Coordinates of C-alpha atoms and ligand atoms in Angstrom, one line a residue:
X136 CA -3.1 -54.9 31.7
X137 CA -4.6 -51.6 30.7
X138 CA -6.7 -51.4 27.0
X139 CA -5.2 -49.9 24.4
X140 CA -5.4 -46.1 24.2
X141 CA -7.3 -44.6 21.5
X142 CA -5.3 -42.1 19.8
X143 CA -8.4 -41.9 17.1
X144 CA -9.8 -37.9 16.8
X145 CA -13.2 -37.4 14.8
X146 CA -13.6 -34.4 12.9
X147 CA -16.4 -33.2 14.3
X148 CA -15.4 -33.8 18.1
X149 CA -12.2 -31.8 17.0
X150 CA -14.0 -28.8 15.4
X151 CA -17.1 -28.7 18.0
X152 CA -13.6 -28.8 20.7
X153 CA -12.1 -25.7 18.9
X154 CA -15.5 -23.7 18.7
X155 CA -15.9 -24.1 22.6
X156 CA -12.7 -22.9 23.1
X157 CA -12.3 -19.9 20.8
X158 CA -15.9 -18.5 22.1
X159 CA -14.8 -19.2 25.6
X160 CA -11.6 -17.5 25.0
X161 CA -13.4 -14.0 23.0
X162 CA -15.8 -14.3 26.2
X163 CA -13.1 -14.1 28.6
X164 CA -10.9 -11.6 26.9
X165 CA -13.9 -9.3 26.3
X166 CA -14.9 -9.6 30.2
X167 CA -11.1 -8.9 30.9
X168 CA -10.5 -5.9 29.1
X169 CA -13.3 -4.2 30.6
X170 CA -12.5 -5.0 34.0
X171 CA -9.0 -4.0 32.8
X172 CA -9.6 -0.5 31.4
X173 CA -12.9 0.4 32.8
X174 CA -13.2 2.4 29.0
X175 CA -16.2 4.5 27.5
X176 CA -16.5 4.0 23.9
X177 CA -14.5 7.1 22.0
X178 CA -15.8 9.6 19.2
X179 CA -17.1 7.2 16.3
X180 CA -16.1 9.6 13.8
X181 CA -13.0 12.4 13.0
X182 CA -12.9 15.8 11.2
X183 CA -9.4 15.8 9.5
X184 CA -7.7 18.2 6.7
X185 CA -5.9 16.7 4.3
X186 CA -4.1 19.0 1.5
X187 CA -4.5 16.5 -1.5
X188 CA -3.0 17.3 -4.6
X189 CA -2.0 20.9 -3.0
X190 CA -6.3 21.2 -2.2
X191 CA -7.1 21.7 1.2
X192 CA -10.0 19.1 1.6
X193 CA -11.7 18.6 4.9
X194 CA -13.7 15.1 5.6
X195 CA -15.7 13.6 8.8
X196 CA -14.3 9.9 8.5
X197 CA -15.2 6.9 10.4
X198 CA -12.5 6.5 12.8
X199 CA -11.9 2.9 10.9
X200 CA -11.4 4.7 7.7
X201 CA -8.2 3.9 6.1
X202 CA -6.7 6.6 3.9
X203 CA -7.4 5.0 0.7
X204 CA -10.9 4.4 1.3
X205 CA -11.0 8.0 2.5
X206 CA -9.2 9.2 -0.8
X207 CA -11.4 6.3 -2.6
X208 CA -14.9 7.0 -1.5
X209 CA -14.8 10.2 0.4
X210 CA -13.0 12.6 -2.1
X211 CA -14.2 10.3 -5.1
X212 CA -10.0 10.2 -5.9
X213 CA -10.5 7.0 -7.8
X214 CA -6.7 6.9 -9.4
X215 CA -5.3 5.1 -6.3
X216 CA -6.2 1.6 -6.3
X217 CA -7.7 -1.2 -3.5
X218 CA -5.8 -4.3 -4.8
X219 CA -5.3 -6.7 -1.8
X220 CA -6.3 -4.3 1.3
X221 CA -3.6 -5.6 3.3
X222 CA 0.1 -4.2 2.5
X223 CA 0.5 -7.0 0.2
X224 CA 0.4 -5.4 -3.6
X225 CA 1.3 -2.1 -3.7
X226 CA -1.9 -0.6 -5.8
X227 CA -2.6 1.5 -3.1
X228 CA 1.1 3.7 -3.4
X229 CA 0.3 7.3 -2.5
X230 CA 2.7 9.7 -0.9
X231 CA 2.3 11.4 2.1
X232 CA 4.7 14.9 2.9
X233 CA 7.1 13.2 0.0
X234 CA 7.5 9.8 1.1
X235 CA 5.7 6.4 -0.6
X236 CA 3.1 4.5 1.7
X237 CA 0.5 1.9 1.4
X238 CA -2.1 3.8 1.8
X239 CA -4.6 0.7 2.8
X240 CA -2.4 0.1 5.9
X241 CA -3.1 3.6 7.4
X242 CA -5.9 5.6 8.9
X243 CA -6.8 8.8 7.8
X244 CA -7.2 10.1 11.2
X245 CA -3.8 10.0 11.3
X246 CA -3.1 12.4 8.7
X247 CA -4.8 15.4 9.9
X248 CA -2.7 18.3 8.1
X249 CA -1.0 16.1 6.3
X250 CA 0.2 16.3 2.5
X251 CA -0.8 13.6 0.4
X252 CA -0.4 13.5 -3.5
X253 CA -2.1 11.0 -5.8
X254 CA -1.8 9.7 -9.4
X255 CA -4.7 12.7 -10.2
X256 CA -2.1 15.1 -8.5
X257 CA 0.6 13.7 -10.7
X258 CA -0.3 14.2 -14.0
X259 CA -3.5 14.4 -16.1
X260 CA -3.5 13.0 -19.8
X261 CA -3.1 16.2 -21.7
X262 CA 0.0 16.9 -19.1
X263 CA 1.3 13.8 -18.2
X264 CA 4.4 13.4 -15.9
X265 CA 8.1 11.8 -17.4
X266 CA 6.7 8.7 -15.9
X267 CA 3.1 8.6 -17.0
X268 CA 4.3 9.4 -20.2
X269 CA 7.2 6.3 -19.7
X270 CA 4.6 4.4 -19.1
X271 CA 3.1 5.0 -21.8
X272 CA 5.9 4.9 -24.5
X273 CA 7.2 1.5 -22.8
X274 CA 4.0 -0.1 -22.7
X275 CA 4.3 -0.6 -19.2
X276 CA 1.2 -1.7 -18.3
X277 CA -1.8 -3.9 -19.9
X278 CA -4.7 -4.0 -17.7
X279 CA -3.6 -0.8 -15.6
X280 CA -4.8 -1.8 -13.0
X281 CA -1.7 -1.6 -10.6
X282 CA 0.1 1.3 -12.9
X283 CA -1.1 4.5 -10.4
X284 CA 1.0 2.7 -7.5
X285 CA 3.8 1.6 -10.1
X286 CA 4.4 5.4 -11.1
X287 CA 4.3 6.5 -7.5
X288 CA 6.3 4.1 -6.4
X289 CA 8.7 4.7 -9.8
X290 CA 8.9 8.2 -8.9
X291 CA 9.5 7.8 -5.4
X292 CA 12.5 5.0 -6.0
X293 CA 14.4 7.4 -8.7
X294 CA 14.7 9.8 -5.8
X295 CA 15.4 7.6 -3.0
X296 CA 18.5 6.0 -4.8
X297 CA 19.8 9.6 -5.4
X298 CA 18.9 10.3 -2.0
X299 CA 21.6 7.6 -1.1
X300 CA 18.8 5.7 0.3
X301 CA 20.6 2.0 0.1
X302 CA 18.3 -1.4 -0.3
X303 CA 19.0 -4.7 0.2
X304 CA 21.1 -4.7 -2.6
X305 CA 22.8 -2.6 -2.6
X306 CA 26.6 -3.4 -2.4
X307 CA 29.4 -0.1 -2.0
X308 CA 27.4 1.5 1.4
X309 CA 30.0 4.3 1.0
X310 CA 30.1 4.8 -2.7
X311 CA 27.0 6.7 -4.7
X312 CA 24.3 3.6 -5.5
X313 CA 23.9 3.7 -9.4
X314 CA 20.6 3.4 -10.6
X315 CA 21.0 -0.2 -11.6
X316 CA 18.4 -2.7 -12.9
X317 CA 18.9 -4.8 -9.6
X318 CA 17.8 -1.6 -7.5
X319 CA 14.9 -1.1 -9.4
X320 CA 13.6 -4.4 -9.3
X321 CA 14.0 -4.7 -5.3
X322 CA 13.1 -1.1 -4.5
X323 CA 9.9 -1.8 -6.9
X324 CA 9.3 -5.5 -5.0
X325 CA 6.2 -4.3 -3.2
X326 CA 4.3 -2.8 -6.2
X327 CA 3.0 -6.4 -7.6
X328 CA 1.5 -6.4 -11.5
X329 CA -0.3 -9.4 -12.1
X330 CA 0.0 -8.9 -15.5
X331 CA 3.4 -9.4 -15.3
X332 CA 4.3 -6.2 -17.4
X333 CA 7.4 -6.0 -15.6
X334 CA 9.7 -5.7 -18.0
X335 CA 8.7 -2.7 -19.9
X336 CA 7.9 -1.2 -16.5
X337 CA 11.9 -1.4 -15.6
X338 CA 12.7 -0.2 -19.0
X339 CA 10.1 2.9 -18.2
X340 CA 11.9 3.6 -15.4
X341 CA 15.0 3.3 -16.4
X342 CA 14.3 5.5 -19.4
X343 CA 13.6 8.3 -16.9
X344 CA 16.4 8.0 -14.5
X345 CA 18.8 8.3 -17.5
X346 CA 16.7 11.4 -19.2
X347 CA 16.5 13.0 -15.4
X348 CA 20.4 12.6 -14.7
Ligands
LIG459 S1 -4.3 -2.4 -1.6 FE1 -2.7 -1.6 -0.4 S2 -1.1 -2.9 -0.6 FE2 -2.6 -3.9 -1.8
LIG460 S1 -1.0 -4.0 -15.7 FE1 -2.5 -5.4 -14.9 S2 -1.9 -5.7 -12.9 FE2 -0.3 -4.6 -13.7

Protein backbone atom coordinates (compact mmCIF):
# COMPACT_ATOMS: atom_id res chain seq x y z
CA UNK A 1 0.00 0.00 0.00
CA UNK A 2 1.09 3.45 -1.14
CA UNK A 3 2.06 6.26 1.91
CA UNK A 4 -0.21 8.73 2.53
CA UNK A 5 -0.15 11.84 0.26
CA UNK A 6 0.98 14.95 1.68
CA UNK A 7 -1.50 17.52 0.91
CA UNK A 8 0.67 19.96 3.43
CA UNK A 9 1.84 23.45 1.33
CA UNK A 10 4.58 25.73 3.10
CA UNK A 11 4.38 29.28 2.72
CA UNK A 12 7.42 29.91 1.44
CA UNK A 13 7.47 26.95 -1.17
CA UNK A 14 4.14 28.44 -2.30
CA UNK A 15 5.26 32.17 -2.70
CA UNK A 16 9.05 31.19 -4.01
CA UNK A 17 6.42 28.74 -6.69
CA UNK A 18 4.35 31.93 -7.65
CA UNK A 19 7.58 34.25 -8.14
CA UNK A 20 9.00 31.59 -10.65
CA UNK A 21 6.05 31.61 -12.47
CA UNK A 22 5.04 35.23 -12.77
CA UNK A 23 8.78 36.20 -13.94
CA UNK A 24 8.74 33.29 -16.25
CA UNK A 25 5.47 34.38 -17.58
CA UNK A 26 6.53 38.61 -18.00
CA UNK A 27 9.77 36.86 -19.65
CA UNK A 28 7.80 35.04 -22.05
CA UNK A 29 5.22 37.57 -22.89
CA UNK A 30 7.80 40.29 -23.32
CA UNK A 31 9.88 37.85 -25.88
CA UNK A 32 6.39 37.17 -27.51
CA UNK A 33 5.30 40.53 -28.26
CA UNK A 34 8.37 41.47 -29.90
CA UNK A 35 8.57 38.55 -32.09
CA UNK A 36 4.79 39.33 -32.49
CA UNK A 37 4.95 43.07 -33.63
CA UNK A 38 8.47 43.46 -34.56
CA UNK A 39 7.63 47.40 -32.99
CA UNK A 40 10.08 50.56 -32.68
CA UNK A 41 9.35 52.40 -29.68
CA UNK A 42 6.88 55.55 -30.66
CA UNK A 43 7.30 59.41 -29.90
CA UNK A 44 7.75 59.64 -25.93
CA UNK A 45 6.05 62.78 -25.89
CA UNK A 46 2.81 64.88 -27.73
CA UNK A 47 2.07 68.47 -28.61
CA UNK A 48 -1.70 68.85 -28.04
CA UNK A 49 -4.15 72.07 -27.87
CA UNK A 50 -6.57 72.09 -25.48
CA UNK A 51 -9.14 75.26 -25.27
CA UNK A 52 -9.51 75.26 -21.40
CA UNK A 53 -11.83 77.42 -19.90
CA UNK A 54 -12.42 79.02 -23.54
CA UNK A 55 -8.09 79.66 -23.51
CA UNK A 56 -6.37 78.09 -26.20
CA UNK A 57 -3.45 76.37 -24.28
CA UNK A 58 -0.84 74.31 -25.95
CA UNK A 59 1.32 71.62 -23.88
CA UNK A 60 4.19 68.86 -24.84
CA UNK A 61 2.80 65.99 -22.53
CA UNK A 62 4.30 62.66 -21.84
CA UNK A 63 2.36 60.39 -23.82
CA UNK A 64 1.31 58.66 -20.31
CA UNK A 65 -0.04 61.92 -19.21
CA UNK A 66 -3.56 61.66 -18.06
CA UNK A 67 -5.72 64.76 -18.53
CA UNK A 68 -5.88 65.66 -14.98
CA UNK A 69 -2.35 65.52 -14.40
CA UNK A 70 -2.04 67.53 -17.49
CA UNK A 71 -4.62 70.16 -16.30
CA UNK A 72 -3.03 69.53 -12.60
CA UNK A 73 0.70 70.01 -13.18
CA UNK A 74 1.00 71.24 -16.64
CA UNK A 75 -1.50 74.29 -16.69
CA UNK A 76 -1.13 74.62 -12.75
CA UNK A 77 -5.37 74.20 -12.91
CA UNK A 78 -5.35 73.01 -9.44
CA UNK A 79 -9.37 73.20 -8.92
CA UNK A 80 -9.88 69.64 -10.31
CA UNK A 81 -8.88 67.21 -7.86
CA UNK A 82 -6.62 63.58 -7.88
CA UNK A 83 -8.73 61.67 -5.26
CA UNK A 84 -8.31 57.81 -6.01
CA UNK A 85 -6.60 57.99 -9.65
CA UNK A 86 -8.56 55.24 -10.79
CA UNK A 87 -12.39 56.02 -11.86
CA UNK A 88 -13.35 55.31 -8.46
CA UNK A 89 -14.35 58.86 -6.65
CA UNK A 90 -15.26 61.22 -8.86
CA UNK A 91 -12.89 64.31 -7.74
CA UNK A 92 -11.49 64.43 -10.88
CA UNK A 93 -15.16 65.57 -12.84
CA UNK A 94 -14.20 67.90 -15.69
CA UNK A 95 -16.12 68.25 -18.88
CA UNK A 96 -14.95 67.84 -22.09
CA UNK A 97 -17.06 69.51 -25.40
CA UNK A 98 -20.12 69.46 -22.65
CA UNK A 99 -20.14 66.22 -21.35
CA UNK A 100 -18.86 64.95 -17.59
CA UNK A 101 -15.63 62.64 -17.54
CA UNK A 102 -13.21 61.29 -15.08
CA UNK A 103 -10.60 63.03 -16.13
CA UNK A 104 -7.89 60.50 -14.29
CA UNK A 105 -9.11 57.74 -16.70
CA UNK A 106 -8.09 59.60 -19.85
CA UNK A 107 -5.04 60.73 -21.75
CA UNK A 108 -4.52 64.14 -22.77
CA UNK A 109 -3.24 63.06 -26.00
CA UNK A 110 -6.44 62.24 -26.73
CA UNK A 111 -7.90 65.55 -26.57
CA UNK A 112 -6.06 67.47 -29.04
CA UNK A 113 -8.57 70.36 -30.00
CA UNK A 114 -10.75 69.42 -27.55
CA UNK A 115 -12.93 71.67 -25.09
CA UNK A 116 -12.52 71.15 -21.65
CA UNK A 117 -13.94 73.36 -18.83
CA UNK A 118 -12.88 73.16 -15.15
CA UNK A 119 -14.14 74.36 -11.74
CA UNK A 120 -11.69 77.68 -12.48
CA UNK A 121 -13.73 78.01 -15.77
CA UNK A 122 -16.97 77.75 -13.83
CA UNK A 123 -16.98 80.38 -11.49
CA UNK A 124 -14.57 82.39 -9.40
CA UNK A 125 -15.55 83.59 -5.84
CA UNK A 126 -16.53 87.11 -6.59
CA UNK A 127 -18.77 85.47 -9.54
CA UNK A 128 -19.74 82.28 -8.50
CA UNK A 129 -22.00 79.97 -10.47
CA UNK A 130 -25.95 78.98 -9.16
CA UNK A 131 -24.12 75.91 -8.00
CA UNK A 132 -21.03 77.23 -6.37
CA UNK A 133 -23.01 79.59 -4.77
CA UNK A 134 -25.65 76.39 -3.71
CA UNK A 135 -22.97 75.05 -2.44
CA UNK A 136 -22.23 77.41 -0.52
CA UNK A 137 -25.71 78.50 1.02
CA UNK A 138 -26.35 74.58 1.73
CA UNK A 139 -23.20 73.94 3.25
CA UNK A 140 -22.55 71.31 0.90
CA UNK A 141 -19.25 70.52 1.67
CA UNK A 142 -16.82 70.47 4.78
CA UNK A 143 -13.38 69.59 3.82
CA UNK A 144 -13.96 70.48 -0.01
CA UNK A 145 -12.07 68.36 -1.00
CA UNK A 146 -14.36 66.43 -3.56
CA UNK A 147 -16.76 69.75 -4.04
CA UNK A 148 -14.99 70.84 -7.71
CA UNK A 149 -16.13 67.27 -9.14
CA UNK A 150 -19.61 67.53 -7.12
CA UNK A 151 -20.54 70.88 -8.91
CA UNK A 152 -19.44 69.52 -12.25
CA UNK A 153 -20.97 66.63 -11.90
CA UNK A 154 -24.22 68.69 -10.29
CA UNK A 155 -24.32 70.83 -13.28
CA UNK A 156 -23.91 68.22 -15.64
CA UNK A 157 -26.89 65.90 -14.01
CA UNK A 158 -29.47 69.01 -14.02
CA UNK A 159 -29.04 68.99 -17.70
CA UNK A 160 -28.81 65.44 -18.52
CA UNK A 161 -32.35 64.70 -16.70
CA UNK A 162 -33.76 67.60 -18.92
CA UNK A 163 -31.98 66.17 -21.68
CA UNK A 164 -34.27 63.08 -21.11
CA UNK A 165 -31.14 61.26 -20.39
CA UNK A 166 -32.90 58.26 -18.23
CA UNK A 167 -30.66 56.32 -15.23
CA UNK A 168 -31.11 53.36 -13.61
CA UNK A 169 -33.89 54.67 -12.02
CA UNK A 170 -35.59 55.96 -13.73
CA UNK A 171 -39.22 54.49 -14.07
CA UNK A 172 -41.81 56.19 -17.07
CA UNK A 173 -39.03 55.69 -20.21
CA UNK A 174 -41.71 57.58 -22.24
CA UNK A 175 -42.77 60.20 -19.83
CA UNK A 176 -40.45 63.51 -18.92
CA UNK A 177 -37.98 62.23 -15.86
CA UNK A 178 -38.68 64.70 -12.96
CA UNK A 179 -35.86 65.85 -11.25
CA UNK A 180 -36.45 63.64 -8.23
CA UNK A 181 -34.29 63.10 -5.16
CA UNK A 182 -33.79 59.35 -6.38
CA UNK A 183 -32.22 60.72 -9.75
CA UNK A 184 -29.95 62.82 -8.07
CA UNK A 185 -28.64 60.53 -5.77
CA UNK A 186 -27.91 57.80 -8.58
CA UNK A 187 -26.92 60.16 -11.34
CA UNK A 188 -24.41 61.75 -8.43
CA UNK A 189 -23.30 57.90 -7.36
CA UNK A 190 -19.78 58.32 -8.85
CA UNK A 191 -18.82 61.63 -7.18
CA UNK A 192 -17.95 60.02 -3.66
CA UNK A 193 -17.55 62.73 -0.42
CA UNK A 194 -16.01 61.15 2.33
CA UNK A 195 -17.16 63.54 4.49
CA UNK A 196 -20.40 62.43 3.95
CA UNK A 197 -21.94 65.87 3.23
CA UNK A 198 -24.38 64.42 1.19
CA UNK A 199 -27.29 65.62 2.23
CA UNK A 200 -26.88 69.29 1.98
CA UNK A 201 -25.18 68.47 -1.39
CA UNK A 202 -28.81 67.07 -2.70
CA UNK A 203 -30.54 69.89 -1.09
CA UNK A 204 -27.88 72.23 -3.19
CA UNK A 205 -28.84 70.69 -6.12
CA UNK A 206 -32.14 70.44 -5.75
CA UNK A 207 -32.33 74.14 -4.89
CA UNK A 208 -30.99 74.92 -8.36
CA UNK A 209 -33.04 72.65 -10.50
CA UNK A 210 -36.22 74.24 -9.00
CA UNK A 211 -34.70 78.10 -9.29
CA UNK A 212 -33.50 77.01 -13.03
CA UNK A 213 -37.05 75.47 -14.15
S1 LIG B 1 -9.37 60.81 -9.10
FE1 LIG B 1 -10.49 60.35 -10.87
S2 LIG B 1 -12.17 59.20 -10.17
FE2 LIG B 1 -10.94 59.50 -8.39
S1 LIG C 1 -16.36 67.63 1.59
FE1 LIG C 1 -14.72 66.39 2.27
S2 LIG C 1 -14.74 64.74 0.87
FE2 LIG C 1 -16.52 65.82 0.38
Amino acid sequence: MSPPIDFSLRRRTLLAGTAAAAAFSAVNRGGAAAQSTGATAGPETTTVTLSVNGEERELTVDNRTTLLDALREHLQLTGTKKGCDHGQCGACTCTVNGERINSCLSLAVMHDGDEVETIEGIGQPESMDPMQAAFVEHDGFQCGYCTPGQIQSARKVIEEIRAGIPSHVTGDLTAEIAITDAEIRERMSGNICRCGAYANILAAITQVAEESA
